Short mmCIF file of N, CA and C in Angstrom, two decimals:
data_model
loop_
_atom_site.label_atom_id
_atom_site.label_comp_id
_atom_site.label_asym_id
_atom_site.label_seq_id
_atom_site.Cartn_x
_atom_site.Cartn_y
_atom_site.Cartn_z
N MET A 1 0.47 -1.98 -0.31
CA MET A 1 0.28 -0.36 0.01
C MET A 1 0.73 1.45 -0.21
N PHE A 2 1.69 1.06 0.47
CA PHE A 2 2.52 2.10 1.05
C PHE A 2 3.66 2.36 -1.16
N ASP A 3 3.92 2.08 -1.15
CA ASP A 3 4.25 1.97 -2.67
C ASP A 3 3.16 2.57 -4.19
N TRP A 4 1.70 2.20 -3.94
CA TRP A 4 0.82 2.63 -4.22
C TRP A 4 0.53 3.94 -4.46
N VAL A 5 0.37 3.92 -2.65
CA VAL A 5 0.22 5.41 -2.08
C VAL A 5 0.74 6.94 -3.02
N VAL A 6 2.91 6.57 -2.73
CA VAL A 6 3.98 6.91 -2.82
C VAL A 6 3.60 7.21 -4.65
N SER A 7 3.14 5.89 -5.47
CA SER A 7 3.37 6.27 -6.70
C SER A 7 2.09 7.05 -7.13
N THR A 8 0.36 6.95 -6.64
CA THR A 8 -0.44 7.80 -7.06
C THR A 8 0.12 9.09 -6.76
N ILE A 9 0.60 9.72 -5.61
CA ILE A 9 0.96 10.51 -5.22
C ILE A 9 1.79 11.25 -6.36
N GLU A 10 2.78 11.01 -6.46
CA GLU A 10 3.97 11.08 -7.56
C GLU A 10 3.50 11.35 -9.05
N SER A 11 2.26 10.51 -9.77
CA SER A 11 2.33 10.61 -10.86
C SER A 11 0.99 11.53 -11.13
N TRP A 12 0.26 11.71 -9.65
CA TRP A 12 -1.12 11.94 -10.31
C TRP A 12 -0.96 14.29 -9.59
N GLY A 13 -0.21 13.94 -8.02
CA GLY A 13 0.29 15.32 -7.70
C GLY A 13 -1.14 15.53 -6.50
N TYR A 14 -1.69 16.90 -7.04
CA TYR A 14 -2.44 17.10 -5.93
C TYR A 14 -3.70 16.64 -6.04
N LEU A 15 -4.03 16.36 -7.42
CA LEU A 15 -5.21 15.53 -7.81
C LEU A 15 -5.15 14.07 -7.32
N GLY A 16 -3.99 13.31 -7.07
CA GLY A 16 -4.12 12.16 -6.36
C GLY A 16 -3.88 11.93 -5.49
N VAL A 17 -3.82 13.15 -4.28
CA VAL A 17 -4.28 13.47 -3.51
C VAL A 17 -5.22 13.49 -2.47
N LEU A 18 -5.84 14.34 -3.90
CA LEU A 18 -7.24 14.59 -3.42
C LEU A 18 -8.03 13.30 -3.60
N MET A 19 -7.84 11.82 -4.92
CA MET A 19 -9.18 11.34 -5.38
C MET A 19 -8.76 9.99 -3.69
N LEU A 20 -7.24 10.01 -3.18
CA LEU A 20 -7.05 9.57 -2.39
C LEU A 20 -7.54 9.93 -1.48
N MET A 21 -7.49 10.86 -0.84
CA MET A 21 -7.82 11.19 0.55
C MET A 21 -10.08 11.26 0.27
N VAL A 22 -10.10 11.37 -0.92
CA VAL A 22 -11.62 11.25 -1.21
C VAL A 22 -12.30 9.20 -1.14
N ALA A 23 -11.11 9.13 -1.28
CA ALA A 23 -11.07 7.23 -1.31
C ALA A 23 -11.22 7.14 0.08
N GLU A 24 -10.17 7.63 1.10
CA GLU A 24 -10.33 7.36 2.21
C GLU A 24 -11.39 7.38 2.75
N ASN A 25 -12.38 8.29 2.77
CA ASN A 25 -13.53 8.78 3.28
C ASN A 25 -14.50 7.72 3.08
N VAL A 26 -14.54 7.27 1.37
CA VAL A 26 -15.78 6.21 1.25
C VAL A 26 -15.79 4.92 1.64
N PHE A 27 -14.16 4.45 1.54
CA PHE A 27 -13.46 3.01 2.41
C PHE A 27 -12.26 2.96 2.50
N PRO A 28 -12.79 3.18 4.57
CA PRO A 28 -11.85 3.20 5.02
C PRO A 28 -10.51 2.90 5.31
N PRO A 29 -10.39 1.69 5.22
CA PRO A 29 -8.59 0.80 5.19
C PRO A 29 -8.27 1.16 3.99
N ILE A 30 -8.47 2.28 3.16
CA ILE A 30 -7.43 3.13 2.75
C ILE A 30 -7.09 4.07 3.22
N PRO A 31 -6.21 4.75 4.96
CA PRO A 31 -5.58 5.17 5.93
C PRO A 31 -5.10 6.49 5.01
N SER A 32 -5.75 7.90 5.92
CA SER A 32 -5.22 8.99 6.01
C SER A 32 -3.50 9.26 6.92
N GLU A 33 -3.82 8.50 7.52
CA GLU A 33 -1.91 8.34 8.71
C GLU A 33 -1.65 7.16 7.20
N VAL A 34 -1.36 7.53 6.29
CA VAL A 34 -0.05 6.80 5.34
C VAL A 34 -0.58 8.16 4.80
N ILE A 35 -1.72 8.62 3.46
CA ILE A 35 -1.72 9.11 2.87
C ILE A 35 -1.00 10.37 2.52
N MET A 36 -1.48 11.06 4.25
CA MET A 36 -1.01 12.51 4.02
C MET A 36 -0.07 12.79 4.72
N PRO A 37 0.98 12.20 5.78
CA PRO A 37 2.65 11.71 6.55
C PRO A 37 2.70 11.64 5.15
N LEU A 38 2.21 10.88 3.47
CA LEU A 38 3.76 10.53 2.58
C LEU A 38 3.17 11.60 1.98
N ALA A 39 2.00 12.36 1.20
CA ALA A 39 2.25 14.11 0.49
C ALA A 39 3.03 15.05 1.93
N GLY A 40 2.77 15.07 2.84
CA GLY A 40 4.05 16.31 3.37
C GLY A 40 5.57 15.90 3.54
N PHE A 41 6.27 14.32 2.69
CA PHE A 41 7.47 14.69 3.01
C PHE A 41 7.39 15.01 1.41
N LEU A 42 6.85 14.71 0.00
CA LEU A 42 6.74 15.04 -0.86
C LEU A 42 7.21 16.82 -0.96
N ALA A 43 5.97 17.73 0.02
CA ALA A 43 5.59 17.91 0.18
C ALA A 43 7.45 19.37 1.19
N GLY A 44 8.02 18.28 1.36
CA GLY A 44 9.29 18.60 2.14
C GLY A 44 10.69 18.86 1.07
N SER A 45 10.12 17.88 0.18
CA SER A 45 11.34 17.53 -0.59
C SER A 45 10.97 18.59 -2.15
N GLY A 46 9.94 19.35 -1.82
CA GLY A 46 10.20 20.38 -2.90
C GLY A 46 8.72 19.74 -4.17
N ARG A 47 8.13 18.65 -3.63
CA ARG A 47 7.73 18.47 -5.40
C ARG A 47 6.09 18.57 -5.68
N LEU A 48 5.42 18.93 -3.68
CA LEU A 48 4.68 19.37 -3.77
C LEU A 48 4.47 20.79 -2.78
N SER A 49 3.34 22.46 -2.55
CA SER A 49 3.47 23.04 -2.23
C SER A 49 3.00 22.75 -0.60
N LEU A 50 3.28 22.87 0.47
CA LEU A 50 2.47 22.06 1.82
C LEU A 50 1.05 23.31 1.64
N THR A 51 1.15 24.57 1.83
CA THR A 51 -0.09 24.86 1.83
C THR A 51 -1.14 24.14 1.01
N LEU A 52 -1.18 23.60 0.19
CA LEU A 52 -2.21 23.36 -1.20
C LEU A 52 -2.18 21.78 -0.79
N THR A 53 -0.80 21.05 -0.04
CA THR A 53 -1.77 19.98 -0.33
C THR A 53 -2.51 19.21 1.56
N ILE A 54 -2.47 20.73 1.83
CA ILE A 54 -3.38 20.24 2.93
C ILE A 54 -4.28 20.90 2.81
N LEU A 55 -4.42 21.87 1.81
CA LEU A 55 -5.67 22.83 1.37
C LEU A 55 -6.51 21.45 0.93
N VAL A 56 -5.54 20.37 -0.22
CA VAL A 56 -6.08 19.96 -1.19
C VAL A 56 -6.74 18.44 -0.55
N GLY A 57 -5.56 18.27 0.72
CA GLY A 57 -6.71 17.34 1.39
C GLY A 57 -7.39 17.11 2.11
N THR A 58 -7.58 18.17 2.57
CA THR A 58 -8.79 18.71 3.20
C THR A 58 -9.94 18.32 2.56
N ILE A 59 -9.92 19.23 1.53
CA ILE A 59 -11.08 19.22 -0.28
C ILE A 59 -11.55 18.27 -0.34
N GLY A 60 -10.42 16.85 0.23
CA GLY A 60 -10.83 15.33 -0.54
C GLY A 60 -11.33 15.20 0.49
N SER A 61 -10.86 14.94 1.89
CA SER A 61 -11.73 14.90 2.73
C SER A 61 -13.08 14.74 3.41
N VAL A 62 -12.97 16.19 2.67
CA VAL A 62 -14.74 17.13 3.60
C VAL A 62 -15.72 16.52 1.90
N LEU A 63 -15.17 16.58 0.88
CA LEU A 63 -15.95 15.20 -0.22
C LEU A 63 -16.72 13.82 0.18
N GLY A 64 -15.20 13.54 0.91
CA GLY A 64 -15.24 12.33 1.14
C GLY A 64 -17.30 12.15 2.10
N THR A 65 -16.86 12.82 2.87
CA THR A 65 -17.38 12.55 3.76
C THR A 65 -18.85 13.33 3.85
N LEU A 66 -19.10 13.64 2.22
CA LEU A 66 -20.67 14.40 2.43
C LEU A 66 -21.33 12.88 1.53
N MET A 67 -20.38 11.80 1.04
CA MET A 67 -21.59 10.87 0.22
C MET A 67 -22.19 10.76 1.39
N TRP A 68 -21.18 10.01 2.97
CA TRP A 68 -22.23 9.09 4.01
C TRP A 68 -23.42 10.15 4.25
N TYR A 69 -23.07 11.45 4.76
CA TYR A 69 -24.53 12.29 5.13
C TYR A 69 -24.89 12.40 4.58
N TYR A 70 -24.95 12.65 3.62
CA TYR A 70 -26.94 12.73 2.32
C TYR A 70 -26.50 10.75 2.12
N ILE A 71 -26.28 9.55 2.61
CA ILE A 71 -26.50 8.24 2.45
C ILE A 71 -27.79 8.47 4.09
N GLY A 72 -27.16 9.49 5.11
CA GLY A 72 -28.04 9.23 5.87
C GLY A 72 -29.86 9.84 5.95
N LEU A 73 -29.60 11.23 4.90
CA LEU A 73 -30.35 11.91 5.14
C LEU A 73 -31.36 11.57 4.18
N TRP A 74 -31.00 10.71 2.50
CA TRP A 74 -31.86 10.54 1.70
C TRP A 74 -32.57 9.63 1.86
N PHE A 75 -31.89 8.03 3.14
CA PHE A 75 -32.59 7.00 3.70
C PHE A 75 -33.32 7.58 3.91
N GLY A 76 -32.69 8.26 5.71
CA GLY A 76 -34.13 8.63 6.60
C GLY A 76 -33.54 7.09 7.32
N GLU A 77 -34.10 7.53 9.17
CA GLU A 77 -33.74 6.27 9.82
C GLU A 77 -34.62 5.43 9.84
N GLU A 78 -35.89 5.76 9.22
CA GLU A 78 -36.54 4.18 9.69
C GLU A 78 -36.08 3.32 7.67
N ARG A 79 -36.03 3.97 7.38
CA ARG A 79 -35.52 3.47 6.04
C ARG A 79 -34.19 2.24 6.20
N LEU A 80 -33.25 3.13 6.51
CA LEU A 80 -32.15 2.91 7.44
C LEU A 80 -32.51 0.98 8.21
N LYS A 81 -33.83 1.81 9.16
CA LYS A 81 -33.64 0.42 9.98
C LYS A 81 -33.84 -0.21 9.49
N ARG A 82 -35.25 0.45 8.43
CA ARG A 82 -35.24 -1.71 7.62
C ARG A 82 -34.53 -2.49 6.84
N PHE A 83 -33.74 -1.51 6.07
CA PHE A 83 -32.34 -2.19 5.61
C PHE A 83 -31.86 -3.00 5.90
N ALA A 84 -31.80 -2.94 7.52
CA ALA A 84 -30.48 -2.70 8.18
C ALA A 84 -31.20 -4.58 8.94
N ALA A 85 -32.55 -4.21 8.96
CA ALA A 85 -33.35 -5.05 9.15
C ALA A 85 -33.07 -7.05 8.15
N ARG A 86 -33.30 -5.64 7.51
CA ARG A 86 -33.01 -7.12 6.07
C ARG A 86 -31.67 -7.20 5.83
N HIS A 87 -31.05 -6.74 5.73
CA HIS A 87 -29.15 -7.07 5.61
C HIS A 87 -28.25 -7.10 6.45
N GLY A 88 -29.14 -6.84 7.63
CA GLY A 88 -28.19 -6.84 8.92
C GLY A 88 -26.11 -7.29 8.47
N ARG A 89 -26.73 -8.45 8.33
CA ARG A 89 -25.94 -9.45 8.48
C ARG A 89 -24.24 -9.41 7.41
N LEU A 90 -24.07 -9.05 6.61
CA LEU A 90 -24.02 -8.32 5.34
C LEU A 90 -22.68 -7.35 5.88
N LEU A 91 -24.16 -5.89 6.64
CA LEU A 91 -23.40 -5.19 6.84
C LEU A 91 -22.81 -4.92 8.22
N THR A 92 -23.41 -5.59 9.18
CA THR A 92 -22.95 -5.93 10.31
C THR A 92 -23.33 -4.62 11.51
N LEU A 93 -25.19 -4.73 11.11
CA LEU A 93 -25.41 -3.21 11.77
C LEU A 93 -26.86 -4.07 12.75
N SER A 94 -27.10 -4.01 13.54
CA SER A 94 -28.95 -3.77 13.08
C SER A 94 -29.66 -2.94 13.61
N PRO A 95 -31.00 -2.33 13.87
CA PRO A 95 -31.96 -1.35 13.42
C PRO A 95 -31.42 -1.21 15.19
N SER A 96 -31.35 -1.47 15.92
CA SER A 96 -30.48 -0.93 17.36
C SER A 96 -29.36 -0.90 17.90
N ASP A 97 -29.04 -1.03 16.71
CA ASP A 97 -27.84 0.01 16.83
C ASP A 97 -27.83 1.46 15.80
N ILE A 98 -28.37 1.07 15.27
CA ILE A 98 -28.86 2.88 14.17
C ILE A 98 -29.41 3.74 15.07
N ASP A 99 -29.85 3.02 15.97
CA ASP A 99 -31.14 4.04 17.75
C ASP A 99 -30.16 4.47 18.06
N ALA A 100 -28.83 3.53 18.66
CA ALA A 100 -27.45 3.17 19.61
C ALA A 100 -27.38 5.00 19.52
N ALA A 101 -26.70 4.96 18.28
CA ALA A 101 -25.92 5.60 17.19
C ALA A 101 -26.50 7.08 16.90
N HIS A 102 -27.80 7.21 16.65
CA HIS A 102 -28.86 8.50 16.53
C HIS A 102 -28.85 9.18 17.47
N ASP A 103 -29.01 7.84 18.76
CA ASP A 103 -29.06 8.90 20.38
C ASP A 103 -27.81 9.38 20.78
N TRP A 104 -27.02 9.29 20.72
CA TRP A 104 -25.25 8.96 20.62
C TRP A 104 -25.40 10.65 19.74
N PHE A 105 -25.28 10.66 18.83
CA PHE A 105 -25.53 11.70 18.20
C PHE A 105 -26.28 13.06 18.62
N GLN A 106 -27.73 13.18 19.15
CA GLN A 106 -28.30 13.57 19.32
C GLN A 106 -28.03 14.39 20.81
N ARG A 107 -26.89 13.67 21.62
CA ARG A 107 -27.05 13.81 22.59
C ARG A 107 -25.07 15.58 23.11
N HIS A 108 -24.71 14.32 21.07
CA HIS A 108 -22.92 15.41 21.22
C HIS A 108 -23.45 15.60 19.91
N GLY A 109 -23.81 16.17 19.43
CA GLY A 109 -24.20 16.87 18.05
C GLY A 109 -22.80 17.04 16.91
N ALA A 110 -22.70 18.42 16.73
CA ALA A 110 -21.65 19.71 16.33
C ALA A 110 -20.34 19.18 16.89
N LEU A 111 -20.13 18.88 18.78
CA LEU A 111 -19.03 18.07 18.70
C LEU A 111 -18.63 17.02 18.83
N ALA A 112 -19.57 16.10 17.70
CA ALA A 112 -19.67 14.72 17.38
C ALA A 112 -18.90 14.06 16.26
N VAL A 113 -19.42 15.75 15.38
CA VAL A 113 -18.76 16.25 13.87
C VAL A 113 -16.83 16.49 14.05
N PHE A 114 -16.94 17.46 15.03
CA PHE A 114 -15.45 17.87 15.43
C PHE A 114 -14.66 17.01 15.12
N PHE A 115 -14.72 16.09 16.79
CA PHE A 115 -14.32 15.21 16.97
C PHE A 115 -13.85 14.01 16.65
N GLY A 116 -14.27 13.81 15.54
CA GLY A 116 -15.44 12.17 14.82
C GLY A 116 -14.28 12.61 14.20
N ARG A 117 -13.67 13.37 13.38
CA ARG A 117 -12.88 13.92 12.09
C ARG A 117 -12.22 13.44 12.07
N MET A 118 -11.31 12.56 13.94
CA MET A 118 -9.69 12.70 13.70
C MET A 118 -9.67 11.64 14.38
N ILE A 119 -11.16 10.78 14.13
CA ILE A 119 -10.30 9.39 14.64
C ILE A 119 -11.13 8.29 13.92
N PRO A 120 -10.20 7.22 13.78
CA PRO A 120 -9.99 6.43 12.39
C PRO A 120 -11.00 6.28 12.52
N ALA A 121 -11.63 5.45 11.55
CA ALA A 121 -13.17 4.90 11.16
C ALA A 121 -14.04 5.12 11.33
N ILE A 122 -14.58 5.98 13.16
CA ILE A 122 -15.19 6.84 13.31
C ILE A 122 -15.43 8.30 12.07
N ARG A 123 -14.39 8.69 11.66
CA ARG A 123 -14.24 9.99 11.46
C ARG A 123 -15.02 10.06 9.77
N THR A 124 -15.86 8.37 9.50
CA THR A 124 -15.96 7.99 8.38
C THR A 124 -17.99 8.02 8.31
N LEU A 125 -17.95 7.21 9.46
CA LEU A 125 -19.51 6.90 9.71
C LEU A 125 -20.10 7.81 10.72
N ILE A 126 -19.65 9.29 11.03
CA ILE A 126 -19.77 9.80 11.91
C ILE A 126 -20.82 10.76 11.17
N SER A 127 -21.03 11.06 9.88
CA SER A 127 -21.47 11.79 8.57
C SER A 127 -23.19 11.50 9.47
N VAL A 128 -23.13 9.68 8.83
CA VAL A 128 -24.55 8.67 8.75
C VAL A 128 -24.97 9.16 9.78
N PRO A 129 -25.48 9.58 11.18
CA PRO A 129 -25.91 10.03 12.03
C PRO A 129 -26.27 11.83 12.14
N ALA A 130 -25.63 12.60 11.20
CA ALA A 130 -25.61 13.46 11.12
C ALA A 130 -26.93 13.83 10.25
N GLY A 131 -26.28 13.15 8.87
CA GLY A 131 -28.16 12.94 7.95
C GLY A 131 -28.52 12.25 8.90
N LEU A 132 -28.82 10.93 9.55
CA LEU A 132 -30.14 10.69 9.28
C LEU A 132 -30.85 12.59 10.86
N ALA A 133 -30.38 12.75 11.72
CA ALA A 133 -30.67 13.55 12.66
C ALA A 133 -31.23 14.77 11.51
N ARG A 134 -30.78 14.71 10.22
CA ARG A 134 -31.09 15.85 9.13
C ARG A 134 -29.81 17.53 10.17
N MET A 135 -28.63 17.55 10.46
CA MET A 135 -27.52 18.68 11.06
C MET A 135 -28.45 18.98 10.04
N PRO A 136 -28.11 20.12 9.85
CA PRO A 136 -28.00 20.98 9.09
C PRO A 136 -27.18 21.34 8.67
N MET A 137 -26.86 21.39 7.04
CA MET A 137 -25.10 21.32 6.21
C MET A 137 -24.63 22.43 6.24
N TRP A 138 -24.81 23.93 6.46
CA TRP A 138 -23.78 24.70 6.72
C TRP A 138 -23.01 24.67 8.21
N LYS A 139 -23.75 23.73 9.11
CA LYS A 139 -23.56 23.41 10.63
C LYS A 139 -22.54 21.85 10.21
N PHE A 140 -22.30 21.16 9.53
CA PHE A 140 -22.05 19.79 9.14
C PHE A 140 -21.09 20.30 8.05
N LEU A 141 -20.93 20.92 7.68
CA LEU A 141 -19.50 22.01 6.37
C LEU A 141 -18.70 22.42 8.06
N LEU A 142 -19.00 23.45 8.44
CA LEU A 142 -18.19 24.05 9.61
C LEU A 142 -17.65 23.28 10.00
N TYR A 143 -18.27 22.47 11.09
CA TYR A 143 -17.34 21.46 12.27
C TYR A 143 -16.50 20.40 10.92
N THR A 144 -17.32 19.68 9.78
CA THR A 144 -16.41 18.76 9.53
C THR A 144 -15.47 19.49 9.60
N VAL A 145 -15.33 20.57 7.96
CA VAL A 145 -13.74 21.50 6.94
C VAL A 145 -13.29 21.26 8.47
N ILE A 146 -13.54 22.35 9.60
CA ILE A 146 -13.16 22.96 10.57
C ILE A 146 -11.74 21.40 11.52
N GLY A 147 -12.52 20.24 11.61
CA GLY A 147 -11.77 18.97 12.39
C GLY A 147 -11.28 18.53 10.89
N SER A 148 -11.86 18.48 9.58
CA SER A 148 -10.61 17.73 8.48
C SER A 148 -9.47 19.00 8.71
N ALA A 149 -9.42 19.91 8.58
CA ALA A 149 -8.83 20.52 8.32
C ALA A 149 -7.39 20.45 9.67
N LEU A 150 -7.59 20.73 11.46
CA LEU A 150 -6.88 20.21 11.19
C LEU A 150 -6.27 18.56 11.75
N TRP A 151 -7.06 17.80 11.48
CA TRP A 151 -6.22 16.50 11.39
C TRP A 151 -5.63 16.49 10.21
N THR A 152 -5.55 17.34 8.62
CA THR A 152 -4.74 17.24 7.72
C THR A 152 -2.86 17.43 7.85
N GLY A 153 -4.03 18.72 8.35
CA GLY A 153 -2.48 19.56 9.10
C GLY A 153 -1.35 18.89 10.31
N VAL A 154 -1.96 17.71 10.78
CA VAL A 154 -1.26 17.08 11.71
C VAL A 154 -0.52 16.37 11.09
N LEU A 155 -1.20 16.09 10.51
CA LEU A 155 -0.67 14.34 9.53
C LEU A 155 0.26 15.06 8.30
N THR A 156 0.45 16.29 8.19
CA THR A 156 1.43 16.05 6.59
C THR A 156 2.63 16.66 7.92
N PHE A 157 2.54 17.43 9.08
CA PHE A 157 2.87 18.18 8.83
C PHE A 157 4.44 17.23 9.84
N ALA A 158 3.03 16.45 9.73
CA ALA A 158 4.74 14.86 10.59
C ALA A 158 5.29 14.88 10.03
N GLY A 159 4.42 14.39 8.09
CA GLY A 159 5.06 13.88 7.27
C GLY A 159 6.81 15.12 6.78
N LEU A 160 6.68 16.52 6.75
CA LEU A 160 7.02 17.16 6.20
C LEU A 160 8.22 16.58 7.72
N MET A 161 8.28 17.00 8.70
CA MET A 161 9.62 16.54 9.95
C MET A 161 9.80 15.30 10.03
N LEU A 162 9.44 14.25 9.21
CA LEU A 162 10.33 13.38 9.45
C LEU A 162 11.34 13.04 7.76
N HIS A 163 10.21 14.05 7.04
CA HIS A 163 11.29 13.88 5.61
C HIS A 163 12.87 13.77 5.94
N GLU A 164 13.92 13.37 5.89
CA GLU A 164 15.20 12.90 5.48
C GLU A 164 14.94 11.06 5.91
N ASN A 165 14.48 11.09 7.17
CA ASN A 165 13.99 9.94 7.83
C ASN A 165 13.04 9.33 7.48
N TYR A 166 12.74 9.81 6.13
CA TYR A 166 10.78 8.94 5.43
C TYR A 166 11.14 7.59 5.15
N ALA A 167 12.13 7.35 4.40
CA ALA A 167 12.72 6.05 4.13
C ALA A 167 12.91 4.93 4.81
N LEU A 168 13.82 4.95 6.19
CA LEU A 168 13.54 4.55 7.59
C LEU A 168 12.24 3.76 8.04
N VAL A 169 11.17 4.69 8.03
CA VAL A 169 9.83 5.21 8.30
C VAL A 169 8.83 4.05 7.88
N ALA A 170 9.19 3.82 5.33
CA ALA A 170 8.26 3.27 5.47
C ALA A 170 8.59 1.72 5.17
N ASP A 171 9.83 1.47 6.08
CA ASP A 171 9.90 -0.23 6.61
C ASP A 171 8.59 -0.77 8.04
N TYR A 172 8.47 0.48 8.19
CA TYR A 172 7.46 0.38 9.56
C TYR A 172 5.95 0.59 8.95
N VAL A 173 5.93 1.50 7.93
CA VAL A 173 4.48 2.13 7.79
C VAL A 173 3.86 1.31 7.01
N ASP A 174 4.13 0.40 5.56
CA ASP A 174 4.40 -0.11 4.63
C ASP A 174 3.55 -1.32 5.16
N PRO A 175 4.05 -2.47 5.87
CA PRO A 175 3.81 -3.53 6.61
C PRO A 175 2.29 -3.43 7.47
N LEU A 176 2.45 -2.04 8.15
CA LEU A 176 1.74 -1.88 9.03
C LEU A 176 0.05 -1.44 8.30
N SER A 177 0.50 -0.54 7.47
CA SER A 177 -0.37 -0.25 6.74
C SER A 177 -1.67 -1.32 6.17
N LYS A 178 -0.93 -1.97 5.82
CA LYS A 178 -1.82 -3.96 4.92
C LYS A 178 -1.80 -4.74 6.58
N LEU A 179 -1.01 -4.55 7.74
CA LEU A 179 -1.98 -5.47 8.77
C LEU A 179 -3.13 -4.68 8.82
N VAL A 180 -3.53 -3.28 9.01
CA VAL A 180 -4.90 -2.69 8.87
C VAL A 180 -5.98 -2.82 8.35
N VAL A 181 -5.80 -3.41 6.35
CA VAL A 181 -6.18 -3.87 6.21
C VAL A 181 -6.39 -5.03 6.55
N ILE A 182 -6.00 -5.68 6.79
CA ILE A 182 -6.13 -8.01 6.46
C ILE A 182 -6.86 -7.61 8.38
N ALA A 183 -6.12 -6.60 8.99
CA ALA A 183 -7.37 -6.72 11.01
C ALA A 183 -8.87 -6.26 10.03
N VAL A 184 -8.87 -5.15 9.61
CA VAL A 184 -9.84 -5.18 8.51
C VAL A 184 -10.86 -5.73 8.39
N VAL A 185 -10.70 -7.18 7.66
CA VAL A 185 -11.01 -8.04 6.88
C VAL A 185 -11.91 -8.59 7.68
N VAL A 186 -10.50 -8.70 8.82
CA VAL A 186 -10.83 -10.40 9.76
C VAL A 186 -12.23 -9.38 10.23
N ILE A 187 -12.43 -8.68 11.37
CA ILE A 187 -12.98 -8.52 12.17
C ILE A 187 -14.15 -7.70 11.36
N TYR A 188 -14.39 -8.06 10.03
CA TYR A 188 -15.84 -8.04 9.69
C TYR A 188 -15.95 -9.13 9.10
N LEU A 189 -15.92 -9.90 8.58
CA LEU A 189 -16.00 -11.57 8.93
C LEU A 189 -16.17 -12.23 9.57
N TYR A 190 -15.63 -12.00 11.15
CA TYR A 190 -16.03 -12.01 12.53
C TYR A 190 -17.43 -11.94 12.84
N ARG A 191 -17.42 -10.68 12.12
CA ARG A 191 -18.64 -9.96 12.80
C ARG A 191 -19.56 -10.67 12.04
N VAL A 192 -19.58 -10.88 10.95
CA VAL A 192 -20.70 -11.46 9.90
C VAL A 192 -20.52 -13.04 10.27
N VAL A 193 -19.69 -13.86 11.16
CA VAL A 193 -19.99 -14.73 11.16
C VAL A 193 -20.78 -15.17 12.83
N THR A 194 -20.77 -14.13 13.47
CA THR A 194 -21.03 -14.48 15.19
C THR A 194 -22.08 -12.96 15.10
N TRP A 195 -22.66 -12.25 13.57
CA TRP A 195 -23.81 -11.61 13.73
C TRP A 195 -24.91 -12.00 14.46
N LYS A 196 -25.72 -11.67 15.37
CA LYS A 196 -27.21 -11.51 15.81
C LYS A 196 -28.18 -10.48 16.07
N PRO A 197 -29.13 -11.21 15.24
CA PRO A 197 -30.26 -8.87 15.00
C PRO A 197 -30.44 -9.25 17.06
N ARG A 198 -30.36 -7.42 16.62
CA ARG A 198 -31.04 -7.28 18.04
C ARG A 198 -31.48 -6.39 18.25
#
């Protein structure tokens, strides 16, 4: 995964960063913790602008998360619960899980969106209850943009600071990123096998 992310960013530049960050929010196993530090490393070597890299990474993150917001908004709570009741095993999701997520979001609202943007896996899924709760778009975008920009900036600066030592870090990042993907698949399969409607 490490080599693929590097080659994508090197070949496509800012468009590569944008596409990877959109994909990261649509398909969580592609982690921003790999994408943005690599982009920061390339910015440190002079191949990308640091400011533009953070900006493009933030835009990609926001665009990716909007899809999940609209899924929650368009499906609505009742339809999503009916869908979960029929296809719950494949989704590893039950109607009661949707109720719990909705109740939790109602309690925490905007702060959930802001802080959720900085937590792996949660940053993708937090948009669904925001859509279900019909959170105003301007408010959702405000907290999503601020949270995404902060997280993207931290990761990009981390790559920039590592600059000269990034080749050493690659030896750890690549197997770690593969391990994350394998862990996600194993956890999903385990949940499918052990899933019970609640």
